[in-house]
Amino acid sequence: MIDKRFHLFSHDVSSIELPGQFTYPFRYVPHPLCVMAAQEVRQCAERHSEWLCELNEGKMLGVLVAKDCNGQVGFLAAFSGNLCGSNNHYYFVPPVYNLLAPCGEFKKGEDEISHINQRIVAIERSLALEALNRQYDATKQCHSQIENDYRQQMKKAKERRETLRQSRELSKTERDALIAESQYQKAELKRLKKRHDEELNEIRVQIDIFEHEIQALKTERKLKSERLQQRIFHLFQVKNAQGEEKDLIDIFKTFYKEHHVLPRYSSMSLVPPSGAGECCAPKLLQYAYNHHLHPLCMAEFWWGKSPIGEILHHGHFYPACRSKCLPILNFMLRGLDVEPNPLENYPDDEEMPVIVYEDDWLVAVDKPAGMLSTQGKLHDDSLQARLKRQFPHITTLTLAHRLDMDTSGIVLVAKSMEVYKELQRQFVAHTVKKCYIAVVAGNVVAQEGVISLPLRCDIENRPRQLVDLQHGKKAVTRYRVLERKEGKVRIEFQPITGRTHQLRVHASSPQGLNAPIVGDMLYGQADSRLHLHAQSVTFIHPITRKTITIQSPAGF
């Protein structure tokens, strides 16, 4: 029987060399076969008008190139989540677990929760509760008016007493009478407020009966929802290339334990993130294992609009999401020969960084692309580590600032803590002027300008950053176009602030230049390297107090 989900390429691919190892899904350059498969998926999708409306709103798609038992090379296709109300379309692989099965656990649980929601809405909209709330508001307003009127009476009485006191000398009896009147009115106001509070409390007690019932239903709903999540994640049984099978609860629990990661807990127990198991990569691998296909390579690409705040360009390839997929793929890829994590496979090159400036107090070096500024979680080697080997006699050698691993360029290094603190003060005060050179892919309309887009970390998918106009931190960049050539634009960036990935996000965001930096795996398209270089830095020398400009031209 022909497998209609395993598609043979429409063009001859026999001349294309097969990958030696399977894709490391969190940092990769898509294999040519994946690029071809993605193109065929796009062509198929464009023939289905019933899919396009939802796809154009934004959807992650994925392809997995594999060999069948006859040695034929073909590909599988998948979409994340659902598409047009279904998670199972003929061209794409089916879900790992069918949440939308009419008689399945999820639909049954969803119906129970839906029934509770209906009961909550019925109570919230009941005529009796509505009447009580109206009565409460009207009574409160009436009481407020009565109390204000009485305060006005008290104010007039006080003015009358003051006028009387000033008009003549009062007898002791008259003075005592005025004091007694004042005390009585104050006490009467308290008694009035007390009576009003008692009246409101009587209505409030009746309202609370309804609200307690609503709260009890919401607690029941939360408990049922958590239990349903637990059941569903137990039903998500995924496989790996070794033939092992585990549910998502077990996978996440084991991953957290092995990697010493703080897990996400609900009030009941550990729960994987919502939507775990519904992304492209788990679907593709599960289908391949179930149908005895040998996975060769994999890639995911975005279709349609970018979600608000996120940066995802139509047709661009992206790594798998870490929050949902890292634990799952950590299990599912066991038994496959997978490319090493580039961050773990740090180059053993012991070549020292190029020194572009040095005096008795500081050093400026040109950090190469692909080198960490400081020690990371996965590797001890870094720019700082190599400099300490290069200057073993300086115990206080400290980087005054950092560059992203993939960014090359000038880094200032202090030889003493006093110099370091002064450089830090200048960075905090934004008096250090930095100039970056970048090559971007896209149509940059203006010749120069300023980008102001506040940024925050994407907590669910570190280290990616989001544009967040409400909660993001201020991020400002000046830019100037230097050259336009063959669809690429060479740009000079001057960051006013120094947020993580600021230049990369400001370049790639549709609200910024809408032109990703060439080689940006996170926000654009993979290339030989990230074409971003810190070319110059200008600052006040901490000791001589002279203005210093240090330059190192970009190597691209």
XYZ file of C-alpha atoms in Angstrom, residues 27 368-370 404-409 435-441 482-483 488-493 503-504 507 513 515-522 524-535 553-556:
53
model
C 20.751 25.494 15.545
C 36.027 36.658 16.193
C 32.507 35.537 15.315
C 31.581 32.250 16.990
C 26.955 38.096 21.259
C 28.728 34.852 20.427
C 27.960 35.273 16.699
C 28.956 38.956 16.566
C 32.555 39.927 15.836
C 34.368 43.142 16.695
C 29.524 51.784 15.710
C 28.546 48.458 14.110
C 28.659 47.415 10.488
C 26.001 44.990 9.239
C 24.749 43.556 5.980
C 20.978 43.114 5.891
C 18.716 41.326 3.435
C 26.327 52.830 3.390
C 25.773 50.753 0.251
C 21.668 43.450 0.235
C 22.213 46.661 2.173
C 25.355 47.576 4.081
C 24.409 49.589 7.152
C 26.111 51.454 9.967
C 24.358 50.981 13.306
C 20.559 45.452 16.567
C 19.420 42.037 15.352
C 16.946 45.167 11.850
C 13.921 47.882 9.153
C 15.447 43.477 6.887
C 17.163 40.690 8.900
C 20.933 40.737 9.266
C 22.459 38.198 6.878
C 23.318 34.973 8.713
C 20.982 35.602 11.672
C 19.677 32.137 12.590
C 17.283 33.474 15.220
C 16.533 35.787 9.711
C 18.223 33.191 7.521
C 21.291 31.068 8.257
C 24.484 31.859 6.351
C 28.226 31.322 6.714
C 28.225 33.743 9.663
C 26.267 36.575 11.241
C 27.170 39.678 9.248
C 27.388 41.999 12.254
C 30.677 43.553 13.388
C 31.496 46.073 16.138
C 33.766 48.257 14.025
C 37.186 47.057 9.925
C 34.643 44.318 9.254
C 35.885 41.218 7.473
C 32.845 40.941 5.209
